[in-house]
Amino acid sequence: MFIRLIPKNYLNVCLLLLAILTVTAQTLLAEDTALTNEEVLMAVVINQQPQGIVFILRRNDRLFAEAKDLRRWRLNLSDSTPVTLDGEDFYELDALVGLSYEFDELSQVLTIQVQPSLFDATELQGVVTDFRNPTLSPPGGFLNYDVSANHEQGRAMSNGLLELGGFSGWGVGQTRILARDILGDTSAIRLDTTLTRDLPMQMASMRFGDAISGASSWGGAVRLGGLQWATNFSIQPGFISFPLPGISGEVAMPSTVDLYVDDVLRMSHEVPSGPFSIQDLPVTNGQGDARLVVRDMLGREQV
């Protein structure tokens, strides 16, 4: 039995088929979009070190990690471009040079191998100068004296050097006086009076009063008075005013770094995975034999 369709019926059938195809396409597109951006909870292991459980974005069988997690793992992201999703930055793991990974679907474990150069560098100080501002001194004072006397054939001679000083949290003031008594002729001479204030954190000293200039090959020292502001390294005893050598290396997993100078252990530090450098090696004159021993968690050593 044949049914004859008039042109109007053809049009209605076509419109019905078009509507069905549109709904089907929208449904498939929605399902595909939902599968494209899928957050999966994974246990992450980096260089055999567990890093906890985090959400990993999976898009078309590609894996993306959130920027905050990668920074927490100390990975260098300066040469990578992020993908922004819902206001958060993600980085594709395949795009990170020096990184490889394996994902176990059954156990939901993401195992990542990272070359040491991809980690952020760690800087260590060989000479630690943890200098803190000293506590201010309470007020006080002092007296120093040096007295001598001589009596011979009815003649008496005596002289003395007196130093009187006072101090507080602001500074130190002192004066020196030379007193003499020769055959009844008594005299006193003020030698110098100085007020000194040290600023340890700035490694500077301020002096007001008398001073003695330094001697030179073309002239002797002279006494003078005035105000002086000068750098003073001596008020920070641990400060080293000359450059010290440094050394660097890299480790694939957390290790212990031991530094020997002339076969004497001078420092030992725990370092995380990645490059590291030790600045200001603890050597006194820039000479000596320095040896760096790196020991990983398995006890393997590299010299």
Coordinates of N, CA and C in Angstrom, one line a residue, residues 170-172 196-201 204-206:
W170 N 71.9 54.6 75.6 CA 72.1 55.5 74.5 C 73.6 55.4 74.0
G171 N 74.5 55.2 74.9 CA 75.9 55.2 74.5 C 76.8 55.2 75.7
V172 N 78.1 55.5 75.5 CA 79.2 55.5 76.5 C 79.9 56.8 76.5
T196 N 80.4 58.1 72.8 CA 80.3 57.1 71.7 C 79.0 56.4 71.7
R197 N 78.4 56.3 70.5 CA 77.1 55.5 70.4 C 77.3 54.5 69.2
D198 N 77.1 53.2 69.5 CA 77.3 52.2 68.5 C 75.9 51.8 68.0
L199 N 75.8 51.5 66.7 CA 74.6 51.0 66.0 C 74.9 49.7 65.4
P200 N 74.7 48.6 66.2 CA 75.2 47.3 65.7 C 74.5 46.8 64.4
M201 N 73.2 47.1 64.3 CA 72.5 46.6 63.1 C 73.0 47.3 61.8
A204 N 77.7 50.7 62.4 CA 78.2 52.1 62.4 C 78.4 52.6 63.8
S205 N 79.3 53.5 64.0 CA 79.5 54.1 65.3 C 79.6 55.6 65.1
M206 N 79.1 56.4 66.1 CA 79.1 57.8 66.1 C 79.9 58.2 67.3

